Amino acid sequence: MSNKLTTLNLYLEPAETRRLVSLCGPFDDNIKQLERRIGVEISYRNNHFQIVGAPQNCLTANNLLKDLYIETQPVRGSTPDLEPDTVHLAIQEAVALDLE
């Protein structure tokens, strides 16, 4: 197993503050959950996310962030809060797909 780390840069568009707040969760809890479960480090500023870790883990985190950002799309003018359970299920599905 390789110890090689990679860095992925992700820009989420459109850069809407309310959606980014929902994605990251209160006190960045959603980001922390992704980091713990997938084994990556995620840093961000506004809509620019940087993911550091093993190549496959970075790719998984990258795809999850994109998918979860879609979940924050406003419905009838209101941005939904991304619940920890939603993040948990998305991680489980992504990990299951990586094992196939």
CSV table of N, CA and C in Angstrom, one decimal:
chain,number,residue,atom,x,y,z
A,1,MET,N,0.8,-1.2,0.0
A,1,MET,CA,0.0,0.0,0.0
A,1,MET,C,0.9,1.2,0.0
A,2,SER,N,0.6,2.2,-0.9
A,2,SER,CA,1.4,3.4,-1.0
A,2,SER,C,1.0,4.4,0.0
A,3,ASN,N,2.0,5.2,0.5
A,3,ASN,CA,1.8,6.3,1.4
A,3,ASN,C,1.8,7.6,0.6
A,4,LYS,N,1.7,7.5,-0.7
A,4,LYS,CA,1.7,8.7,-1.5
A,4,LYS,C,0.4,9.5,-1.3
A,5,LEU,N,0.5,10.8,-1.0
A,5,LEU,CA,-0.6,11.7,-0.8
A,5,LEU,C,-0.8,12.5,-2.1
A,6,THR,N,-2.0,12.8,-2.3
A,6,THR,CA,-2.4,13.7,-3.5
A,6,THR,C,-3.2,14.8,-3.0
A,7,THR,N,-3.3,15.9,-3.8
A,7,THR,CA,-4.1,17.0,-3.4
A,7,THR,C,-5.0,17.3,-4.6
A,8,LEU,N,-6.3,17.4,-4.3
A,8,LEU,CA,-7.3,17.8,-5.3
A,8,LEU,C,-7.9,19.1,-4.9
A,9,ASN,N,-8.1,20.0,-5.9
A,9,ASN,CA,-8.8,21.2,-5.7
A,9,ASN,C,-10.1,21.2,-6.4
A,10,LEU,N,-11.1,21.7,-5.6
A,10,LEU,CA,-12.5,21.6,-6.1
A,10,LEU,C,-13.1,23.0,-5.9
A,11,TYR,N,-13.7,23.5,-7.0
A,11,TYR,CA,-14.5,24.8,-6.9
A,11,TYR,C,-15.9,24.4,-7.1
A,12,LEU,N,-16.8,24.7,-6.1
A,12,LEU,CA,-18.2,24.4,-6.2
A,12,LEU,C,-18.9,25.7,-6.7
A,13,GLU,N,-19.7,25.5,-7.7
A,13,GLU,CA,-20.4,26.6,-8.4
A,13,GLU,C,-21.9,26.3,-8.4
A,14,PRO,N,-22.8,27.2,-8.3
A,14,PRO,CA,-22.5,28.6,-8.0
A,14,PRO,C,-22.0,28.8,-6.6
A,15,ALA,N,-21.2,29.8,-6.3
A,15,ALA,CA,-20.6,30.1,-5.0
A,15,ALA,C,-21.7,30.9,-4.2
A,16,GLU,N,-22.6,30.1,-3.6
A,16,GLU,CA,-23.7,30.7,-2.8
A,16,GLU,C,-23.4,30.5,-1.3
A,17,THR,N,-23.2,31.5,-0.5
A,17,THR,CA,-22.8,31.4,0.9
A,17,THR,C,-23.7,30.5,1.7
A,18,ARG,N,-25.0,30.7,1.5
A,18,ARG,CA,-26.0,29.9,2.3
A,18,ARG,C,-25.8,28.4,2.0
A,19,ARG,N,-25.6,28.0,0.7
A,19,ARG,CA,-25.5,26.6,0.4
A,19,ARG,C,-24.2,26.1,0.9
A,20,LEU,N,-23.1,26.9,0.9
A,20,LEU,CA,-21.8,26.4,1.4
A,20,LEU,C,-21.9,26.2,2.9
A,21,VAL,N,-22.6,27.1,3.6
A,21,VAL,CA,-22.8,26.9,5.1
A,21,VAL,C,-23.5,25.6,5.3
A,22,SER,N,-24.6,25.3,4.6
A,22,SER,CA,-25.3,24.1,4.7
A,22,SER,C,-24.5,22.9,4.5
A,23,LEU,N,-23.6,23.0,3.4
A,23,LEU,CA,-22.7,21.8,3.1
A,23,LEU,C,-21.8,21.5,4.2
A,24,CYS,N,-21.2,22.6,4.8
A,24,CYS,CA,-20.1,22.4,5.8
A,24,CYS,C,-20.7,22.0,7.1
A,25,GLY,N,-22.0,22.4,7.4
A,25,GLY,CA,-22.6,22.1,8.7
A,25,GLY,C,-22.2,23.0,9.8
A,26,PRO,N,-23.0,22.9,10.9
A,26,PRO,CA,-22.6,23.7,12.1
A,26,PRO,C,-21.2,23.3,12.6
A,27,PHE,N,-20.4,24.3,12.8
A,27,PHE,CA,-19.0,24.1,13.3
A,27,PHE,C,-18.2,23.1,12.4
A,28,ASP,N,-18.6,23.1,11.1
A,28,ASP,CA,-17.9,22.3,10.1
A,28,ASP,C,-18.1,20.8,10.4
A,29,ASP,N,-19.2,20.4,11.1
A,29,ASP,CA,-19.4,19.0,11.4
A,29,ASP,C,-19.5,18.1,10.2
A,30,ASN,N,-20.1,18.6,9.2
A,30,ASN,CA,-20.2,17.7,8.0
A,30,ASN,C,-18.8,17.5,7.3
A,31,ILE,N,-18.0,18.5,7.3
A,31,ILE,CA,-16.7,18.4,6.7
A,31,ILE,C,-15.9,17.4,7.6
A,32,LYS,N,-16.0,17.6,8.9
A,32,LYS,CA,-15.2,16.7,9.9
A,32,LYS,C,-15.6,15.3,9.7
A,33,GLN,N,-16.9,15.0,9.5
A,33,GLN,CA,-17.4,13.7,9.3
A,33,GLN,C,-16.8,13.1,8.1
A,34,LEU,N,-16.8,13.8,7.0
A,34,LEU,CA,-16.2,13.4,5.8
A,34,LEU,C,-14.7,13.0,6.0
A,35,GLU,N,-14.0,13.9,6.7
A,35,GLU,CA,-12.6,13.7,6.9
A,35,GLU,C,-12.3,12.4,7.7
A,36,ARG,N,-13.1,12.3,8.8
A,36,ARG,CA,-12.9,11.1,9.6
A,36,ARG,C,-13.2,9.8,8.9
A,37,ARG,N,-14.3,9.8,8.2
A,37,ARG,CA,-14.8,8.5,7.6
A,37,ARG,C,-14.0,8.1,6.3
A,38,ILE,N,-13.5,9.1,5.6
A,38,ILE,CA,-12.9,8.8,4.3
A,38,ILE,C,-11.4,8.8,4.5
A,39,GLY,N,-10.9,9.5,5.5
A,39,GLY,CA,-9.4,9.5,5.7
A,39,GLY,C,-8.7,10.6,4.9
A,40,VAL,N,-9.3,11.7,4.8
A,40,VAL,CA,-8.7,12.8,4.1
A,40,VAL,C,-8.7,14.1,5.0
A,41,GLU,N,-7.9,15.1,4.5
A,41,GLU,CA,-8.0,16.4,5.1
A,41,GLU,C,-8.6,17.4,4.1
A,42,ILE,N,-9.6,18.1,4.6
A,42,ILE,CA,-10.3,19.1,3.7
A,42,ILE,C,-10.2,20.5,4.3
A,43,SER,N,-9.7,21.4,3.5
A,43,SER,CA,-9.6,22.8,3.9
A,43,SER,C,-10.4,23.5,2.8
A,44,TYR,N,-11.0,24.7,3.2
A,44,TYR,CA,-11.7,25.4,2.3
A,44,TYR,C,-11.7,26.9,2.6
A,45,ARG,N,-11.9,27.7,1.6
A,45,ARG,CA,-12.2,29.1,1.7
A,45,ARG,C,-13.2,29.4,0.6
A,46,ASN,N,-14.3,30.0,1.1
A,46,ASN,CA,-15.4,30.2,0.2
A,46,ASN,C,-15.8,29.0,-0.5
A,47,ASN,N,-15.8,29.0,-1.9
A,47,ASN,CA,-16.2,27.8,-2.6
A,47,ASN,C,-15.0,27.0,-3.1
A,48,HIS,N,-13.8,27.3,-2.7
A,48,HIS,CA,-12.6,26.5,-3.1
A,48,HIS,C,-12.3,25.5,-2.0
A,49,PHE,N,-12.3,24.2,-2.3
A,49,PHE,CA,-12.0,23.2,-1.3
A,49,PHE,C,-10.7,22.5,-1.8
A,50,GLN,N,-9.9,22.2,-0.8
A,50,GLN,CA,-8.7,21.4,-1.1
A,50,GLN,C,-8.7,20.1,-0.3
A,51,ILE,N,-8.5,19.0,-1.0
A,51,ILE,CA,-8.6,17.7,-0.4
A,51,ILE,C,-7.2,17.0,-0.4
A,52,VAL,N,-6.7,16.6,0.7
A,52,VAL,CA,-5.4,15.9,0.7
A,52,VAL,C,-5.6,14.5,1.3
A,53,GLY,N,-5.0,13.5,0.7
A,53,GLY,CA,-5.1,12.2,1.2
A,53,GLY,C,-4.6,11.2,0.1
A,54,ALA,N,-4.9,9.9,0.3
A,54,ALA,CA,-4.6,8.9,-0.7
A,54,ALA,C,-5.5,9.2,-1.9
A,55,PRO,N,-4.9,8.9,-3.1
A,55,PRO,CA,-5.6,9.3,-4.3
A,55,PRO,C,-7.1,8.9,-4.4
A,56,GLN,N,-7.4,7.6,-4.1
A,56,GLN,CA,-8.8,7.1,-4.2
A,56,GLN,C,-9.7,7.8,-3.1
A,57,ASN,N,-9.1,8.0,-1.9
A,57,ASN,CA,-9.9,8.7,-0.9
A,57,ASN,C,-10.2,10.2,-1.3
A,58,CYS,N,-9.3,10.8,-1.9
A,58,CYS,CA,-9.5,12.2,-2.4
A,58,CYS,C,-10.6,12.2,-3.4
A,59,LEU,N,-10.5,11.3,-4.3
A,59,LEU,CA,-11.6,11.2,-5.4
A,59,LEU,C,-12.9,11.0,-4.8
A,60,THR,N,-13.0,10.1,-3.8
A,60,THR,CA,-14.3,9.8,-3.1
A,60,THR,C,-14.8,11.1,-2.4
A,61,ALA,N,-13.9,11.8,-1.7
A,61,ALA,CA,-14.3,13.0,-1.0
A,61,ALA,C,-14.8,14.1,-2.0
A,62,ASN,N,-14.0,14.2,-3.1
A,62,ASN,CA,-14.3,15.2,-4.1
A,62,ASN,C,-15.8,14.9,-4.7
A,63,ASN,N,-16.1,13.7,-5.0
A,63,ASN,CA,-17.4,13.3,-5.6
A,63,ASN,C,-18.5,13.5,-4.5
A,64,LEU,N,-18.2,13.2,-3.3
A,64,LEU,CA,-19.2,13.4,-2.2
A,64,LEU,C,-19.5,14.9,-2.0
A,65,LEU,N,-18.5,15.7,-2.0
A,65,LEU,CA,-18.7,17.1,-1.8
A,65,LEU,C,-19.6,17.7,-3.0
A,66,LYS,N,-19.3,17.3,-4.2
A,66,LYS,CA,-20.1,17.7,-5.3
A,66,LYS,C,-21.6,17.2,-5.2
A,67,ASP,N,-21.7,15.9,-4.8
A,67,ASP,CA,-23.1,15.4,-4.7
A,67,ASP,C,-23.8,16.1,-3.5
A,68,LEU,N,-23.2,16.3,-2.4
A,68,LEU,CA,-23.8,16.9,-1.2
A,68,LEU,C,-24.1,18.4,-1.5
A,69,TYR,N,-23.3,19.0,-2.3
A,69,TYR,CA,-23.6,20.4,-2.7
A,69,TYR,C,-24.9,20.5,-3.5
A,70,ILE,N,-25.1,19.5,-4.3
A,70,ILE,CA,-26.4,19.5,-5.1
A,70,ILE,C,-27.5,19.4,-4.2
A,71,GLU,N,-27.4,18.6,-3.1
A,71,GLU,CA,-28.5,18.5,-2.1
A,71,GLU,C,-28.8,19.8,-1.4
A,72,THR,N,-28.0,20.8,-1.5
A,72,THR,CA,-28.2,22.1,-0.8
A,72,THR,C,-28.9,23.1,-1.8
A,73,GLN,N,-29.3,22.6,-3.0
A,73,GLN,CA,-29.9,23.5,-3.9
A,73,GLN,C,-31.3,24.0,-3.4
A,74,PRO,N,-31.5,25.3,-3.5
A,74,PRO,CA,-32.7,25.9,-2.9
A,74,PRO,C,-34.0,25.2,-3.5
A,75,VAL,N,-34.9,25.0,-2.6
A,75,VAL,CA,-36.3,24.5,-2.9
A,75,VAL,C,-37.3,25.6,-2.6
A,76,ARG,N,-38.0,26.0,-3.5
A,76,ARG,CA,-39.0,27.1,-3.3
A,76,ARG,C,-38.3,28.3,-2.6
A,77,GLY,N,-37.1,28.6,-3.0
A,77,GLY,CA,-36.4,29.8,-2.5
A,77,GLY,C,-35.7,29.6,-1.1
A,78,SER,N,-35.8,28.4,-0.6
A,78,SER,CA,-35.2,28.1,0.8
A,78,SER,C,-34.1,27.0,0.6
A,79,THR,N,-33.0,27.4,1.2
A,79,THR,CA,-31.9,26.4,1.1
A,79,THR,C,-32.0,25.4,2.3
A,80,PRO,N,-32.1,24.1,2.0
A,80,PRO,CA,-32.2,23.1,3.0
A,80,PRO,C,-30.9,23.0,3.8
A,81,ASP,N,-31.1,22.7,5.1
A,81,ASP,CA,-29.9,22.4,5.9
A,81,ASP,C,-29.5,20.9,5.6
A,82,LEU,N,-28.3,20.7,5.4
A,82,LEU,CA,-27.8,19.3,5.2
A,82,LEU,C,-27.7,18.6,6.5
A,83,GLU,N,-28.5,17.6,6.7
A,83,GLU,CA,-28.5,16.9,8.0
A,83,GLU,C,-27.3,15.9,8.1
A,84,PRO,N,-26.8,15.7,9.3
A,84,PRO,CA,-25.7,14.7,9.5
A,84,PRO,C,-26.1,13.3,9.0
A,85,ASP,N,-27.3,12.9,9.1
A,85,ASP,CA,-27.8,11.6,8.6
A,85,ASP,C,-27.6,11.5,7.1
A,86,THR,N,-27.9,12.6,6.4
A,86,THR,CA,-27.8,12.7,4.9
A,86,THR,C,-26.3,12.5,4.5
A,87,VAL,N,-25.4,13.1,5.3
A,87,VAL,CA,-24.0,13.0,5.0
A,87,VAL,C,-23.5,11.6,5.3
A,88,HIS,N,-24.0,11.0,6.4
A,88,HIS,CA,-23.6,9.7,6.8
A,88,HIS,C,-24.0,8.7,5.7
A,89,LEU,N,-25.3,8.8,5.2
A,89,LEU,CA,-25.8,7.9,4.2
A,89,LEU,C,-25.0,8.0,2.9
A,90,ALA,N,-24.7,9.3,2.5
A,90,ALA,CA,-23.9,9.5,1.3
A,90,ALA,C,-22.5,8.9,1.4
A,91,ILE,N,-21.9,9.0,2.6
A,91,ILE,CA,-20.6,8.4,2.7
A,91,ILE,C,-20.7,6.9,2.6
A,92,GLN,N,-21.7,6.3,3.3
A,92,GLN,CA,-21.9,4.8,3.2
A,92,GLN,C,-22.0,4.3,1.8
A,93,GLU,N,-22.9,5.1,1.0
A,93,GLU,CA,-23.1,4.7,-0.4
A,93,GLU,C,-21.8,4.8,-1.2
A,94,ALA,N,-21.1,5.9,-1.0
A,94,ALA,CA,-19.8,6.1,-1.8
A,94,ALA,C,-18.8,5.0,-1.4
A,95,VAL,N,-18.7,4.7,-0.2
A,95,VAL,CA,-17.7,3.7,0.2
A,95,VAL,C,-18.1,2.3,-0.4
A,96,ALA,N,-19.4,2.0,-0.4
A,96,ALA,CA,-19.9,0.8,-0.9
A,96,ALA,C,-19.6,0.7,-2.4
A,97,LEU,N,-19.8,1.8,-3.1
A,97,LEU,CA,-19.5,1.9,-4.6
A,97,LEU,C,-18.0,1.7,-4.8
A,98,ASP,N,-17.1,2.2,-4.0
A,98,ASP,CA,-15.7,2.1,-4.1
A,98,ASP,C,-15.2,0.6,-4.0
A,99,LEU,N,-16.0,-0.2,-3.2
A,99,LEU,CA,-15.6,-1.6,-2.9
A,99,LEU,C,-16.0,-2.5,-4.1
A,100,GLU,N,-16.9,-2.0,-5.0
A,100,GLU,CA,-17.4,-2.8,-6.1
A,100,GLU,C,-16.3,-3.1,-7.1
